Backbone as a ProteinNet text record, in pm:
[ID]
protein_1_A
[PRIMARY]
XXXXXXXXXXXXXXXXXXXXXXXXXXXXXXXXXXXXXXXXXXXXXXXXXXXXXXXXXXXXXXXXXXXXXXXXXXXXXXXXXXXXXXXXXXXXXXXXXXXXXXXXXXXXXXXXXXXXXXXXXXXXXXXXXXXXXXXXXXXXXXXXXXXXXXXXXXXXXXXXXXXXXXXXXXXXXXXXXXXXXXXXXXXXXXXXXXXXXXXXXXXXXXXXXXXXXXXXXXXXXX
[TERTIARY]
6285.3	6269.4	6395	6417.2	6532.8	6519.7	6608.5	6608.3	6479.3	6439.9	6326.3	6338.7	6240.6	6244.8	6166.3	6060.6	5980.7	5944.2	5952.6	5917.2	5839.3	5718.5	5638.8	5610.1	5634.4	5612.7	5521.5	5406.7	5302.1	5272.1	5267.1	5243.8	5096.8	5072.9	4944.5	4929.6	4808.7	4786.1	4645.4	4628	4493.7	4478.9	4348.7	4313.3	4218.9	4248.2	4164.3	4125.8	4229.1	4209.7	4132.2	4096.3	4023.9	4121.6	4137.2	4227.7	4191	4287.4	4268	4334.4	4459	4533.6	4582.4	4594.5	4651.1	4707.3	4819.5	4881.9	4927.2	4975.4	5015	5157	5171.5	5303.5	5315.9	5403.2	5407	5552	5604	5739	5717.3	5769.4	5768.3	5907.3	5934.7	6072.2	6097.2	6223.1	6255.6	6211.3	6150.4	6105.8	5961.1	5897.3	5755.5	5661.2	5548.6	5436.3	5316.9	5281	5187.5	5061	4943.7	4815.7	4757.7	4715.7	4644.7	4496.8	4414.2	4274.8	4189.4	4059.8	3974.3	3861.6	3767.2	3658.3	3701.1	3621.3	3645.8	3649	3755.5	3772.9	3848	3892.6	3964	4104.2	4160.2	4289.6	4397	4353.2	4454.4	4542.1	4468.3	4541.1	4632.4	4592.1	4675.3	4796.3	4778.5	4892.1	4985.9	4940.3	5024.9	5111.4	5050	5120	5231.4	5197.9	5295.8	5417.6	5390.6	5492.2	5583.9	5526.9	5605.9	5692.8	5631.6	5708.8	5822.8	5824.1	5926.3	6066.1	6046.7	6166.7	6137.7	6105.7	6064.8	6165.7	6294.2	6395.3	6402.2	6327.6	6324.6	6190.8	6091.6	5949.9	5895.3	5853	5777.8	5626.9	5547.6	5407.4	5309.4	5206.2	5095.6	4974.1	4939.7	4834.5	4694.5	4598.4	4465.6	4410	4414.7	4391	4515.6	4496.6	4610.5	4708.1	4661.5	4745.7	4831.7	4768	4839.2	4813.2	4909.5	4888.3	4820.7	4686.6	4603.5	4648	4709.6	4750.2	4879	4951.3	5079.8	5060.2	5156.1	5143.6	5166.2	5130.7	5158.6	5305.9	5386.3	5531.1	5571.5	5531.2	5580.8	5532.2	5411.7	5364.4	5451.1	5487.8	5568.2	5708.3	5758.2	5893.9	5909.3	5802.1	5802.6	5846.4	5843.4	5883.5	6028.6	6108.5	6251.1	6289.7	6191.7	6219	6325.8	6318.9	6414.8	6555.7	6569.5	6698.6	6769	6711.2	6766.1	6802.5	6893.6	6936.6	6823.7	6820.6	6728.9	6725.8	6848.5	6865.9	6800.4	6829	6771.1	6615.7	6564.9	6417.4	6357.1	6418.3	6366.4	6368.6	6477.9	6490.3	6387.9	6358.8	6263.8	6125.3	6091.6	5959.1	5928.6	6025.9	6008.7	6078.7	6194.1	6275.3	6325.5	6234.9	6279	6392.2	6481.6	6585.2	6532.7	6588.4	6544.6	6556.2	6659	6677.9	6565.1	6523.9	6416.6	6285.9	6261.8	6139.1	6128.6	6243	6242.8	6224.8	6282.7	6273.9	6128.4	6066.8	5934.8	5830.3	5855.6	5767.4	5770	5889.5	5902.3	5827.5	5835.3	5763.2	5610.1	5566	5420.2	5373.8	5460	5426.6	5392.5	5463	5442	5296.5	5237.4	5101.6	5001.6	5044.1	4955.4	4921.5	5010.9	4980.7	5090.9	5170.2	5278.4	5223.8	5105	5054.5	5004.9	4990.3	4937.4	5053.8	5173.5	5289.1	5263.2	5211.9	5201.7	5067.8	4971.2	4839.1	4840.4	4744.6	4726.9	4668.7	4731.7	4684.6	4541.8	4493.1	4358.2	4254.8	4292.8	4203.3	4181.6	4256.9	4248.7	4132.6	4088.1	3984.4	4044.7	3952.8	4001.1	4097.3	4064.3	4152.9	4287.4	4288.1	4414.7	4498	4436.5	4508.7	4565.7	4496.9	4548.9	4672.9	4668.9	4787	4905.4	4877.9	4990.8	5048.5	4968.5	5020.7	5112.3	5066.3	5152.5	5282.6	5268.1	5393.4	5490.3	5435.7	5522.8	5606.7	5533.6	5600.9	5702.9	5668.8	5763.9	5889.6	5871.4	5983.5	6061	5991.1	6062.2	6168.7	6128	6229.1	6282	6224.7	6276.3	6242.7	6315.3	6298.9	6161	6096.5	5970.8	5859.8	5758.3	5637.5	5517.9	5469.8	5346.3	5232.7	5128.2	5024.9	4890.2	4814	4681.4	4575.1	4513.6	4410.3	4452.5	4565.6	4618.3	4542.4	4458.2	4388.1	4237.2	4184.5	4043.9	3956.8	4014.7	3934.3	3960.1	4029.6	4060.3	3978.2	3954.4	3889.3	3994	3941.3	4032.9	4150.3	4126.6	4245.2	4349.4	4302.5	4395.8	4464.6	4386.7	4443.1	4551.5	4524.5	4624.4	4752.6	4740.3	4859.7	4936.6	4867	4938.5	5001.1	4933.5	4992.5	5122.6	5117.6	5233.5	5351.6	5324	5430.3	5484.3	5399	5438.1	5529.8	5492	5569.8	5706	5708.8	5832.2	5924.3	5870	5952.8	6005.2	5966.8	6013.7	6050	6146.4	6186.1	6079	6011.1	5906.4	5782.2	5663.3	5540.3	5439.6	5383.1	5275.1	5155.4	5048.3	4935.6	4806.5	4730.6	4595.6	4497.5	4420.5	4332	4193.6	4094.9	3960.5	3920.8	3993	3964.5	4030.4	3943.7	3993.5	4071.4	4021.4	4084.1	4222.8	4229.4	4363.6	4459.6	4416.2	4499.5	4555.6	4464.6	4503.2	4601.6	4579.9	4658.4	4793.9	4799	4922.1	5002	4970.6	5050.5	5079	5182.1	5214.8	5176.3	5125.9	5086.9	4968.2	4872	4757.2	4745.8	4735.8	4717.4	4579.1	4495.2	4360.3	4353.7	4293	4274.5	4124.1	4094	3955.2	3956	3887.7	3879.6	4018.4	4110.5	4240.4	4340.2	4300.8	4398.9	4415.5	4526.1	4546.5	4477.2	4386	4306.1	4344.5	4419.2	4462.2	4590.7	4685	4816.4	4863.4	4845.3	4868.4	4920.9	4987.1	5026.8	4906.6	4914.5	4797.3	4765.4	4866.7	4837.2	4754.2	4747.9	4668.4	4530.5	4492.8	4362.7	4285.7	4155.1	4072.9	3965.7	3876.7	3776.4	3686.1	3653.5	3567.5	3632.8	3765.8	3833.1	3835.6	3838.3	3845.1	3703.5	3599.1	3466.6	3423.5	3448.3	3400.6	3462.1	3584.7	3653.3	3636	3606	3610.5	3490.8	3436.3	3330.1	3205.7	3177.1	3060.3	3056.7	3172.1	3179.8	3176.8	3172.8	3169.1	3053.4
-2579.3	-2473.6	-2472.8	-2359.7	-2346.2	-2398.2	-2353.8	-2398.5	-2341.9	-2398.8	-2348.9	-2199.5	-2120.6	-1978.7	-1954.4	-2034.9	-2022.2	-2162.5	-2193.6	-2326.4	-2309.6	-2368.3	-2369.6	-2513.5	-2552	-2686.1	-2687.6	-2750	-2763.7	-2622.8	-2525.6	-2387.4	-2364.5	-2276.6	-2245.1	-2100.1	-2051.2	-1910.9	-1901	-1816.5	-1788.2	-1644.2	-1598.6	-1468.3	-1470.3	-1400.8	-1401	-1543.4	-1630.2	-1766.9	-1856.4	-1803.9	-1882.1	-1925.6	-2053.8	-2098.6	-2054.7	-2002.4	-1955.9	-2053.3	-2088.6	-2186.8	-2292.1	-2416.3	-2526.7	-2631.3	-2687.5	-2798.9	-2759.6	-2637.6	-2592.2	-2638.7	-2721	-2762.1	-2713.9	-2626.1	-2556.3	-2515	-2561.1	-2525.2	-2456.1	-2335.5	-2257.6	-2241.5	-2283.1	-2279.5	-2151.4	-2112.7	-1996.1	-2013	-1915.7	-1921.5	-1964.1	-2011.4	-2054.2	-1938.9	-1956	-1867.8	-1939.1	-1905.7	-1977	-1894.2	-1956.7	-1889	-1957.1	-1872.3	-1918.9	-1893.6	-1993.1	-1982.6	-2042.2	-2017.1	-2077.7	-1973.2	-2022.5	-1942.1	-1815	-1717.8	-1604.7	-1657.4	-1621.9	-1666.4	-1798.6	-1849.1	-1977	-1966.5	-1843.8	-1825.2	-1771.9	-1728.5	-1688	-1567.4	-1467.4	-1346.7	-1382.7	-1467.2	-1507.2	-1584.8	-1669.7	-1740.3	-1647.7	-1547.3	-1442.1	-1379.1	-1350.8	-1290.5	-1385	-1517	-1612.3	-1618.2	-1621.4	-1621.6	-1495.5	-1386.6	-1264.4	-1270	-1321.9	-1332.1	-1423.4	-1518.6	-1613.9	-1542.7	-1443.6	-1381.2	-1237.1	-1149.3	-1013	-937.7	-973.6	-900.6	-937.3	-1043.3	-1096.7	-1086.9	-1035	-1040.3	-902.2	-864.6	-741.4	-778.2	-690.1	-720.4	-627.2	-681.5	-606.1	-643.6	-560.6	-598.4	-590.4	-658.1	-664.1	-520.7	-442.3	-299.9	-232.3	-134.8	-70.1	-10.4	33.3	89.6	202.7	294.9	414.9	533.2	628	753.2	848.3	870.5	937.1	1083.2	1145.3	1289.4	1310.7	1203.2	1208.1	1180.1	1218.7	1185.2	1040.2	1003.4	863.7	841.3	940.3	923.3	886	957.8	933.4	798.6	760	626.3	517.5	528.2	424.9	432.8	551.2	560.7	490.3	479.1	414.7	265.7	213.6	70.6	55.1	159.4	149.7	244.6	284.9	380.9	332.8	203.7	150.7	127.4	147.3	124	255.8	363.9	497.5	568.8	660.3	729.9	823.9	855.7	941	1082.2	1126.6	1259.5	1255.3	1140.8	1127.4	1123.3	1048.5	1037.9	1172.4	1245	1379.9	1476.1	1477.4	1560.7	1524.6	1395.5	1349.5	1395.1	1422.5	1472.9	1604.5	1690.9	1819.8	1835.1	1773.1	1791	1656.5	1578.4	1442.4	1460.5	1366.3	1363.7	1322.7	1376.7	1348.7	1202.2	1136.6	993.2	917.8	953	878	899.4	1018.7	1051.7	966	963.1	881.8	739	682.7	540	507.9	589.6	562	583.5	680.7	700.5	572.5	519.5	397	278	272.4	162	182.3	302.2	335.1	304.8	325.4	299.2	153.7	64.6	-74	-119.7	-38.9	-61.8	38.6	109.3	203.5	334.3	377.2	494.6	605.8	600.1	703.4	844.2	867.8	1008.4	1052.7	950.3	985.2	1010.8	1027.4	1039.8	1143.3	1260.1	1370.9	1380.5	1296	1298.9	1255.4	1308	1261.6	1118.5	1029	892.5	874.9	959.8	955	999.6	1058.2	1104.7	1000.3	892.2	792.3	694.6	627.2	525.3	402.8	312.9	191.1	110.6	99.2	17.3	87.9	217.3	290.6	279.3	287.4	271.1	129.4	34.5	-106.4	-113	-49.3	-51.3	23.2	132.2	199.8	108.5	34.3	-62.9	-163.1	-212.6	-310.6	-239.4	-114.6	-42.8	-23.6	-2.2	10.7	-119.9	-230.9	-361.1	-384	-347.3	-362.4	-280.9	-155.9	-69.9	-120.5	-184.6	-246.5	-344	-432.1	-510.9	-633.1	-666	-793.7	-912.7	-1022.8	-1133.6	-1205.5	-1205.2	-1271.7	-1167.8	-1187.1	-1094.4	-1175.5	-1132.6	-1190.7	-1089.8	-1120.7	-1027.5	-1089.2	-1000.1	-1048.2	-978.5	-1047	-999.5	-867.6	-868.7	-742.9	-687.5	-769.1	-723.3	-736.4	-743.8	-762.9	-650.5	-526.3	-412.4	-379.2	-468.3	-449.9	-543.3	-508.5	-603.1	-703.9	-812.3	-928.3	-893.9	-804.5	-773.4	-686.7	-592.8	-516	-606.5	-696.2	-786.7	-877.5	-925.5	-1009.9	-936.6	-813.9	-725.9	-705.8	-674.3	-643.1	-767.2	-880.9	-1007	-1035.2	-1016.4	-1039.5	-953.6	-828.9	-744.5	-783.2	-832.4	-880.5	-1004.5	-1091.6	-1212.2	-1180.6	-1077.7	-1036.6	-969.7	-898	-814.5	-878.4	-1007.6	-1073.4	-1220.6	-1269.3	-1412.6	-1508	-1487.3	-1581.2	-1501.2	-1560.9	-1489.7	-1581	-1525.8	-1594.6	-1497.8	-1530.3	-1432.9	-1495	-1438.4	-1482.2	-1422.6	-1509.5	-1469.7	-1530.8	-1460	-1512.4	-1547	-1499.5	-1522.2	-1651.4	-1755.1	-1885.7	-1874.6	-1804.2	-1793.8	-1730.8	-1621.2	-1557.7	-1651.4	-1723.7	-1815.3	-1922	-1981.8	-2090.8	-2038.4	-1914.4	-1860.3	-1802.9	-1757.2	-1674.1	-1736.9	-1852	-1919.8	-2067	-2119.6	-2259.5	-2360.4	-2314	-2398.9	-2336.4	-2417.7	-2366	-2438.3	-2359.6	-2408.8	-2359.4	-2455.4	-2414.5	-2440	-2338	-2347.3	-2366.3	-2442.3	-2459.3	-2478.1	-2390.2	-2399.4	-2402.3	-2325.6	-2306.2	-2422.1	-2506.4	-2612.8	-2621.5	-2671.9	-2690.4	-2818.1	-2802.4	-2918.4	-2955.3	-2871.1	-2905.6	-2826.7	-2897.9	-2834.3	-2909	-2839.7	-2908.9	-2813.2	-2862.4	-2777.6	-2723.6	-2602.1	-2534.3	-2604.9	-2666	-2728.1	-2854.8	-2907.9	-3025.9	-2999.8	-2867.1	-2826.2	-2745.2	-2740.5	-2644.9	-2597.4	-2513.6	-2447.6	-2542.9	-2650.9	-2752.1	-2817.3	-2840.9	-2904.3	-2809.9	-2682.5	-2584.2	-2546.3	-2573.9	-2522.7	-2573.5	-2691.8	-2728.8	-2648.8	-2596.7	-2524.7	-2374.7	-2326.1	-2186.1	-2121.4	-2162.9	-2095.2	-2094.6	-2196.1	-2203.7	-2096.7	-2033	-1931.3	-1791.6	-1782.8	-1650.1	-1569.9
18966.4	19065	19155.4	19216.2	19306.1	19443.3	19528.9	19668.4	19738.3	19854.7	19922.1	19959.7	19923.7	19957.5	20091.2	20111.9	20231.8	20270.8	20397.6	20449.1	20579.9	20576.5	20702.4	20730.6	20860.4	20908.7	21021.6	21006.2	21106.5	21169.1	21086.8	21132.1	21169.3	21261.8	21316.7	21352.4	21354.5	21391.2	21447	21543	21606.6	21639.6	21640.1	21678.4	21795.7	21902.2	22020.9	22066.1	22055.7	22102.8	22002.2	21883.7	21787.3	21679.4	21654.1	21556	21414.3	21339.8	21201.3	21111.4	21139.5	21060.8	21151	21101.6	21183.8	21091.3	21131	21059.1	20916.9	20900.5	20765.5	20737.1	20639.2	20588.4	20442.7	20421.7	20288.3	20264.7	20149.9	20104.4	19968.6	19953	19832.2	19784.4	19661.2	19610.4	19527.8	19527	19447.1	19300.8	19248.9	19108.9	19094.2	19194.7	19188.1	19181.2	19117.3	19107.7	19168.9	19295.3	19370.9	19399.7	19373.4	19400	19528.2	19623.9	19741.4	19711.6	19728.2	19694.5	19807.5	19805.7	19903.4	19939.9	20014.2	20057.5	20141.8	20148.6	20236	20381.8	20453.8	20588.5	20601.8	20490.2	20492.7	20555	20560.2	20617.8	20523.1	20405.3	20304.7	20351.1	20403.9	20452.1	20571	20657.7	20764.1	20714	20614.3	20560.4	20489.5	20422.4	20365.8	20476.4	20589.9	20697.1	20755.8	20765	20811.9	20713.1	20581.4	20484.6	20495.2	20509.6	20522.5	20654.6	20754.1	20883.7	20881.6	20788.2	20781.5	20736.2	20651.2	20592.2	20552.9	20658.8	20619.2	20539.7	20550.2	20482.1	20327.2	20288	20153.4	20086.7	20162.3	20114.7	20099.4	19975.5	19954.4	19969.8	20021.2	20053.4	19980.6	19924.1	19873.1	19967.6	20061.3	20156.7	20090.6	20152.4	20092.5	20081	20185.5	20176.6	20126.2	20036.4	19968.6	20067	20185.9	20292.2	20244.3	20174.5	20126.2	20220.2	20215.7	20285.8	20197	20217.8	20121	20097.6	20198.1	20182.8	20112	20092.9	20016.1	19870.1	19792.2	19641.9	19617.9	19496.4	19454.3	19456.9	19410.7	19414.2	19556	19659.6	19788.4	19844.4	19804.2	19848.9	19787.9	19663.5	19605.3	19660.1	19686	19741.6	19875	19951.7	20081.1	20068.2	19948.5	19928.8	19963.5	19962.3	19991.5	20109.4	20181.5	20289.7	20385.9	20414.6	20519.8	20464.4	20338.3	20273.6	20231.2	20270.1	20239.6	20368.6	20363.1	20481.8	20532.8	20655.9	20712.2	20641	20609.6	20544.7	20404.8	20330.6	20193.7	20204.3	20305.2	20313.4	20345.2	20432.1	20471.2	20354.2	20288.8	20162.1	20058.4	20050.9	19943.3	19970.9	20097	20122.8	20050.5	20039.8	19982.3	19844	19831.5	19708.5	19656.5	19594.3	19544.7	19440.4	19443.9	19346.7	19217.4	19104.3	18968.9	18939.6	18986.6	18963.8	19029.6	19151.3	19216.4	19144.9	19100.9	19027.1	18901.8	18826.5	18702.7	18723.3	18830.9	18857.6	18890.5	18978.9	19025.8	18912.3	18826.7	18712.9	18626.4	18608.2	18520	18584.9	18722.3	18787	18770.8	18788.2	18771.9	18631.7	18539.6	18396.6	18375.5	18454.2	18439.2	18484.9	18567.9	18613.8	18555.6	18451.2	18382.8	18453.7	18545	18622.1	18622.1	18517.4	18510.3	18522.6	18468.9	18465.4	18605.9	18702.9	18830.8	18931.6	18889.6	18975.1	19083.5	19054	19145.1	19207.2	19175.9	19226.8	19374.4	19450.8	19589.7	19590.2	19664.7	19666.5	19702.6	19800	19845.4	19748.7	19637.4	19534.1	19425.4	19433.9	19328.6	19356.4	19250.6	19260.3	19332.8	19373	19438.4	19355.5	19228.3	19138.3	19123.3	19114.2	19097	19224.3	19340.5	19465.8	19476.5	19428.8	19427.6	19344.1	19227.5	19140	19199.9	19273.4	19344.7	19446.2	19518.4	19617.1	19554.8	19438.5	19361.8	19314.2	19266.4	19221.1	19340.8	19459.3	19578.1	19599.4	19586.1	19599.7	19496.3	19376.7	19262	19288.6	19332.2	19366.8	19481.6	19574.7	19689	19641	19542	19471.5	19546.5	19657.1	19731.7	19644.7	19664.3	19573.3	19578.4	19697.9	19712	19722.8	19647.1	19656.3	19710.5	19827	19883.9	19866.9	19799.6	19764.9	19800.6	19876.6	19917.5	19838.2	19747	19652.1	19586.5	19515.3	19464.9	19340	19279.6	19159.8	19170.2	19295.2	19306.2	19263.9	19254.9	19211.1	19062.7	18992.4	18851.1	18766.7	18635.1	18551.9	18513	18446.8	18422.2	18336.6	18236.8	18149.2	18228.2	18304.5	18385	18490.6	18554.1	18651.4	18593.9	18472.6	18403.9	18383	18333.7	18302.5	18431.2	18539.8	18667.2	18721.9	18718.2	18763.8	18684.2	18551.3	18472.5	18513.5	18545.1	18592.9	18732	18818.2	18941.9	18930.9	18840.1	18815.6	18756.3	18668.6	18604.4	18693.3	18798.3	18883	19005.5	19037.6	19154.4	19124.1	19189.8	19167.7	19199.1	19312.9	19360	19393.9	19361.3	19374.4	19448.9	19560.2	19629.1	19637	19576.9	19559.3	19594.4	19686.9	19716.4	19610.4	19550.7	19438.5	19460.4	19408.1	19398.4	19253.7	19164.1	19019.9	18970.9	18946.2	18904	18774.7	18674.7	18547.1	18560.3	18637.9	18655.2	18722.9	18821.8	18897.8	18802.3	18720.8	18631	18524.6	18480.8	18362.7	18407.8	18539.5	18576.4	18687.9	18735.9	18839.2	18788.3	18852.5	18813.2	18920.9	19033.6	19145.4	19220.3	19261	19328.8	19468.5	19573.9	19708.8	19754.9	19789.9	19837.4	19990.8	20055.5	20198.9	20224.2	20327.4	20371.6	20521.1	20593.8	20740.7	20809.1	20751.5	20808.3	20778.8	20685.7	20644.1	20497.3	20451.4	20310.7	20266.4	20170.4	20125.4	19979.7	19908.6	19774.6	19746.5	19694.6	19654.9	19524.2	19412.7	19284.4	19180.3	19076.9	18963.5	18894.1	18853.4	18791.3	18655	18592	18467.6	18480.4	18605.7	18626.3	18671.6	18683.1	18733.4	18631.4	18650.8	18575	18664	18615.3	18694.4	18762.9	18695.8	18757.6	18876.6	18870.1	18983.6	19104.6	19079.2	19189.5	19238.5	19168.5	19201.9	19342.7	19385.9	19520.1	19635.4	19609.4	19712.1	19701.2	19579.2	19553	19503.2	19393.1	19326.8	19404	19484.5	19571.9	19677.4	19702.7	19807.6	19748.5	19619.5	19557.1	19590.3
[MASK]
++++++++++++++++++++++++++++++++++++++++++++++++++++++++++++++++++++++++++++++++++++++++++++++++++++++++++++++++++++++++++++++++++++++++++++++++++++++++++++++++++++++++++++++++++++++++++++++++++++++++++++++++++++++++++++++

């Protein structure tokens, strides 16, 4: 693995005075594929937020809620992945008259998640699973080296989820993904970090684990 891409030392987070994470020591190296797992409320989403805050200029995000603008097209929602790296004039022109090159590039990204035909559809008219894939496509189009994703395939079946996770891993140097599906985590990441009550209770290579090893931390909470 490469140099540290993200490093948290004794990190903590709280909401309304209530501790959510405490004593988090976590180093993620360039090239790693890391699954964050644990019971609902264990702090996975908060940890995703801390990871992104460490290096926002290098982290593309897939939020737990797809966070799409429902009245805009799928094209425009994916285009937002690079909004901050385009000129104001280009962005304004794209609202009404997208460039052919942008259309072609975004159609190709959507094809990677099986949604090329939805390019011009309104995002709000899509199913939950389709919206989730648009959110992933936006992060792929963003193209930053680290992808932090919070339950990005929860609305997909396992085959679709596996295909989307493979595209996410192929499109970014480093992947950190919160997952609830043990099989997908074991098959598509090389390291599993388990949270419980806001602390890391397991951090091990995926090859050294199986479903039985994760059951006390994860399956009982399903």
